[in-house]
Short mmCIF file of C-alpha atoms and ligand atoms in Angstrom, two decimals:
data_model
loop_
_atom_site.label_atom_id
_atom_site.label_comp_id
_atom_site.label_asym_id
_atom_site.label_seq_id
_atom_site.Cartn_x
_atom_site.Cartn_y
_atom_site.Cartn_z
CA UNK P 1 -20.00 20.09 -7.82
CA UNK P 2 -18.37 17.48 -5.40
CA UNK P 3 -15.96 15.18 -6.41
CA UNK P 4 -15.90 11.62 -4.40
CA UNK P 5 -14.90 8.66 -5.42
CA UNK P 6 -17.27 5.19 -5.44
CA UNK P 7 -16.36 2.30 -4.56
CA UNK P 8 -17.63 0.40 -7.88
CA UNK P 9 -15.17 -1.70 -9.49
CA UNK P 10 -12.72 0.15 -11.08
CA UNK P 11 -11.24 -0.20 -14.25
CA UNK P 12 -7.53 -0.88 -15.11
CA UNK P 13 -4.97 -3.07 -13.38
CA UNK P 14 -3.11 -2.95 -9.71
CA UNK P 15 0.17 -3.11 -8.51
CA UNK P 16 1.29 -4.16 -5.10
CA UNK P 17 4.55 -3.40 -3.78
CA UNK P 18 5.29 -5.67 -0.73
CA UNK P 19 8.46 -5.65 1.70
CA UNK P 20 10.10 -9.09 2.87
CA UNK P 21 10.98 -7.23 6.14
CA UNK P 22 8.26 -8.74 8.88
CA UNK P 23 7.22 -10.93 6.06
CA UNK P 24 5.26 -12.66 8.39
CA UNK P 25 2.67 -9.59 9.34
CA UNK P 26 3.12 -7.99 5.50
CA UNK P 27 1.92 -11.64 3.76
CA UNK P 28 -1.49 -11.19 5.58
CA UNK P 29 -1.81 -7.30 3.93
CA UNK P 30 -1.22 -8.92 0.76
CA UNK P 31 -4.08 -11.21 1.56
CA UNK P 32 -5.82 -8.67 2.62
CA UNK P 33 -5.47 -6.39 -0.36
CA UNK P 34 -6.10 -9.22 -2.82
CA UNK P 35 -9.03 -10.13 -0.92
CA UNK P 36 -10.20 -6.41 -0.74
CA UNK P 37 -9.38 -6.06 -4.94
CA UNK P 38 -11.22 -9.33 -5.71
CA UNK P 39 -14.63 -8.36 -3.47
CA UNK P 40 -14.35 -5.48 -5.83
CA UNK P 41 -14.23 -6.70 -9.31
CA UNK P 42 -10.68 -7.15 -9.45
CA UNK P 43 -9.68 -10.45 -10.15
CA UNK P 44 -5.57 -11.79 -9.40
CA UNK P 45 -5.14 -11.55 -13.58
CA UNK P 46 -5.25 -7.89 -12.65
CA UNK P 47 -3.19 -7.53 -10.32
CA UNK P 48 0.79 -7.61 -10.00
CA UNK P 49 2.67 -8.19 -7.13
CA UNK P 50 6.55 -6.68 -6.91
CA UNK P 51 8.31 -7.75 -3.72
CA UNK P 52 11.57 -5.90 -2.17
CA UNK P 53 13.75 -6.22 0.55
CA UNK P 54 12.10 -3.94 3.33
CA UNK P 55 10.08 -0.85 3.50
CA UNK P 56 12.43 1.22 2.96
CA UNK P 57 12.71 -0.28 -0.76
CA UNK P 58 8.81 0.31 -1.23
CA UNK P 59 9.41 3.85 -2.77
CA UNK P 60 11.92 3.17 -5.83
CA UNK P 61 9.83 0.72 -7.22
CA UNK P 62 6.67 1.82 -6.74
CA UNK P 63 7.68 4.97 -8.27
CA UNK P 64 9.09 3.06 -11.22
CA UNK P 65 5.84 0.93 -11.93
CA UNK P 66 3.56 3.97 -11.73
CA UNK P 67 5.43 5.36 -14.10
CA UNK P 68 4.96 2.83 -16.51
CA UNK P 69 1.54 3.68 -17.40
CA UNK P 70 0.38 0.35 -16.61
CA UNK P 71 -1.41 0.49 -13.54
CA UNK P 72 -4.40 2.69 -12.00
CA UNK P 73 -2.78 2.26 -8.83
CA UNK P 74 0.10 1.01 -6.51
CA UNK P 75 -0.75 -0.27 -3.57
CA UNK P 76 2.29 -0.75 -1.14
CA UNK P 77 2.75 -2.98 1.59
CA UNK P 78 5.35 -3.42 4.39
CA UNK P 79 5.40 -3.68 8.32
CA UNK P 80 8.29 -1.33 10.55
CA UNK P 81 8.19 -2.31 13.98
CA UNK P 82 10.05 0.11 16.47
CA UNK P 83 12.94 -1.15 17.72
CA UNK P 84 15.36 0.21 20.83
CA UNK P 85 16.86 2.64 18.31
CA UNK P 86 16.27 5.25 16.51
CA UNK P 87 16.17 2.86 12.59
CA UNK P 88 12.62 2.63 12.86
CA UNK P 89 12.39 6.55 12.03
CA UNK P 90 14.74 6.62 9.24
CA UNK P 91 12.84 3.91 7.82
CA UNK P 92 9.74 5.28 8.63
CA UNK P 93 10.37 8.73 7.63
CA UNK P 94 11.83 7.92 4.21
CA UNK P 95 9.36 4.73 3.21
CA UNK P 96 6.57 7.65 4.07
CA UNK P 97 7.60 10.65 2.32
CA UNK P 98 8.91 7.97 -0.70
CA UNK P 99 5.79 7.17 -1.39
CA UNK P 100 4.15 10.62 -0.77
CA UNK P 101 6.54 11.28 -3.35
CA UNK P 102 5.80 8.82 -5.66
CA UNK P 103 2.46 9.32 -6.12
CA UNK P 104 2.62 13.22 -6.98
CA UNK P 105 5.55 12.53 -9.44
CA UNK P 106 3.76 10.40 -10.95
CA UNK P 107 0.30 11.57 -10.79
CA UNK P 108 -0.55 8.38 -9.92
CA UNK P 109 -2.46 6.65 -6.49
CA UNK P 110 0.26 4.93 -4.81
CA UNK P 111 -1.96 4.30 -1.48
CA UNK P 112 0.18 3.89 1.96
CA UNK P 113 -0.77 0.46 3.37
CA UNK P 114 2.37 0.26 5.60
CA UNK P 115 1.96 -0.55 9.34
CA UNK P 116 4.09 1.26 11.94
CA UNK P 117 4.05 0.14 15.06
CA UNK P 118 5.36 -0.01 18.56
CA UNK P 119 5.37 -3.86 18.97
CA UNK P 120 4.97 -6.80 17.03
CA UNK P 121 1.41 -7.58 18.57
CA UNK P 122 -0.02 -4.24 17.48
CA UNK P 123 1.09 -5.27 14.20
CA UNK P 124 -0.15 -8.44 14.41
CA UNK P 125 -3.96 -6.95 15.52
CA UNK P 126 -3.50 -4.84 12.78
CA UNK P 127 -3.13 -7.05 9.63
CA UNK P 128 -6.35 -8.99 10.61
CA UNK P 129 -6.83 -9.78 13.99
CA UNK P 130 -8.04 -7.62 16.05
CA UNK P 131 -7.58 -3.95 14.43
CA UNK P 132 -8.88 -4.75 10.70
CA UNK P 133 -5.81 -5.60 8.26
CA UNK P 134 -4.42 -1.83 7.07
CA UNK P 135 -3.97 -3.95 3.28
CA UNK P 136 -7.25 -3.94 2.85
CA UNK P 137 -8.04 -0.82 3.80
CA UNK P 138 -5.22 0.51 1.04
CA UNK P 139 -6.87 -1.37 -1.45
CA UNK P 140 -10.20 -0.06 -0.87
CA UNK P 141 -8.45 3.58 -0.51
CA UNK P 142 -6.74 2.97 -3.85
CA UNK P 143 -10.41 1.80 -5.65
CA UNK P 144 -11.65 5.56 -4.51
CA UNK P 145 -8.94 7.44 -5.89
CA UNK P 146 -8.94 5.68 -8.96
CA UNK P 147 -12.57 6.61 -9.23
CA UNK P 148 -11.80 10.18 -8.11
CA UNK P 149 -9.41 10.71 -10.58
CA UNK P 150 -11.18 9.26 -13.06
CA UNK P 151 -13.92 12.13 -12.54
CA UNK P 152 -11.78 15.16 -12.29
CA UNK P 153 -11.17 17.52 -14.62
CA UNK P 154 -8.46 16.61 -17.10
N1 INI H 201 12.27 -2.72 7.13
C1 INI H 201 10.96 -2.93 7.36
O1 INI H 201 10.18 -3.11 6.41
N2 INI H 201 10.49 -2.94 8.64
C2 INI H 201 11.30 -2.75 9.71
O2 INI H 201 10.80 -2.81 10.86
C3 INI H 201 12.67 -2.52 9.49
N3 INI H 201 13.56 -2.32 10.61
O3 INI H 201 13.11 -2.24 11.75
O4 INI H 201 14.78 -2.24 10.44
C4 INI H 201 13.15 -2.52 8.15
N4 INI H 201 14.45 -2.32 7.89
C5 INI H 201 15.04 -2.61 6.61
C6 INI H 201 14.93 -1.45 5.61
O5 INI H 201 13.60 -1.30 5.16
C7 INI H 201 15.81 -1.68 4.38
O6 INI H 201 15.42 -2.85 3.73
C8 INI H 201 17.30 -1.78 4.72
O7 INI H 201 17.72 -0.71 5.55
C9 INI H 201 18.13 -1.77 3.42
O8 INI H 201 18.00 -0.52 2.75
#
């Protein structure tokens, strides 16, 4: 027996968490996401979109909104840019292992569609320029767990 998830369009709705911090670079992962959702089956009156202050906030509530049952997944979205000091790992460290967190408290996806970078441009190539945009990539991450899970053993 293997278990893999498809990519066929899943069932239930989605959740996006998205920081304000870098708004400018996270808005175009929310595109993306939305974009990635909609291509498969998921249309916006499935989706919800929570926004918070920076990465750092991602965590808290996507923890909460797995936890309310509603959603098959949480998909969250944010953009930490290294600075000249050491912030960008506390912020970093904890929006990461937050939302590690998160998802095996709640048993639910919550997929990791947060960009850390060195400098603004790699951010930049990487939320649909040059280096695909990561939000779409957590969306379509999120659609295959949702289908794994949905075929493992309960
Ligand atoms: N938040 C980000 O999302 N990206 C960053 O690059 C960033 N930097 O560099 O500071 C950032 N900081 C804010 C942080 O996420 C919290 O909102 C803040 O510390 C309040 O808790």
């Amino acid at each position: 027996m293997i278990y893999e998830g498809d990519f066929s369009s899943p069932v239930g709705r989605f959740a996006l968490v998205a920081a304000r911090f870098n708004g400018f670079v996270v808005e175009q992962l929310v595109t993306g996401a939305t974009d990635a959702l909609a291509r498969h089956g998921v249309a916006a009156d499935r989706i919800d979109l929570a926004r918070v202050p920076g990465s750092f906030e991602i965590p808290l509530v996507a923890q909460k909104l797995a936890q309310s049952g509603k959603y098959a997944a949480v998909i969250c979205l944010g953009c930490i840019i290294r600075g000249d000091t050491d912030h960008y790992d506390h912020v970093a460290g904890g929006t990461t292992s937050g939302i590690a967190q998160a998802a095996l408290a709640t048993g639910v996806p919550v997929i990791f569609g947060v960009l850390t970078c060195d400098t603004l441009e790699q951010a930049i190539h990487r939320a649909g320029a040059k280096a695909g945009n990561k939000g779409f990539e957590a969306a379509v991450a999120a659609i295959e767990m949702v289908n794994l899970l949905a075929q493992l053993p309960k």
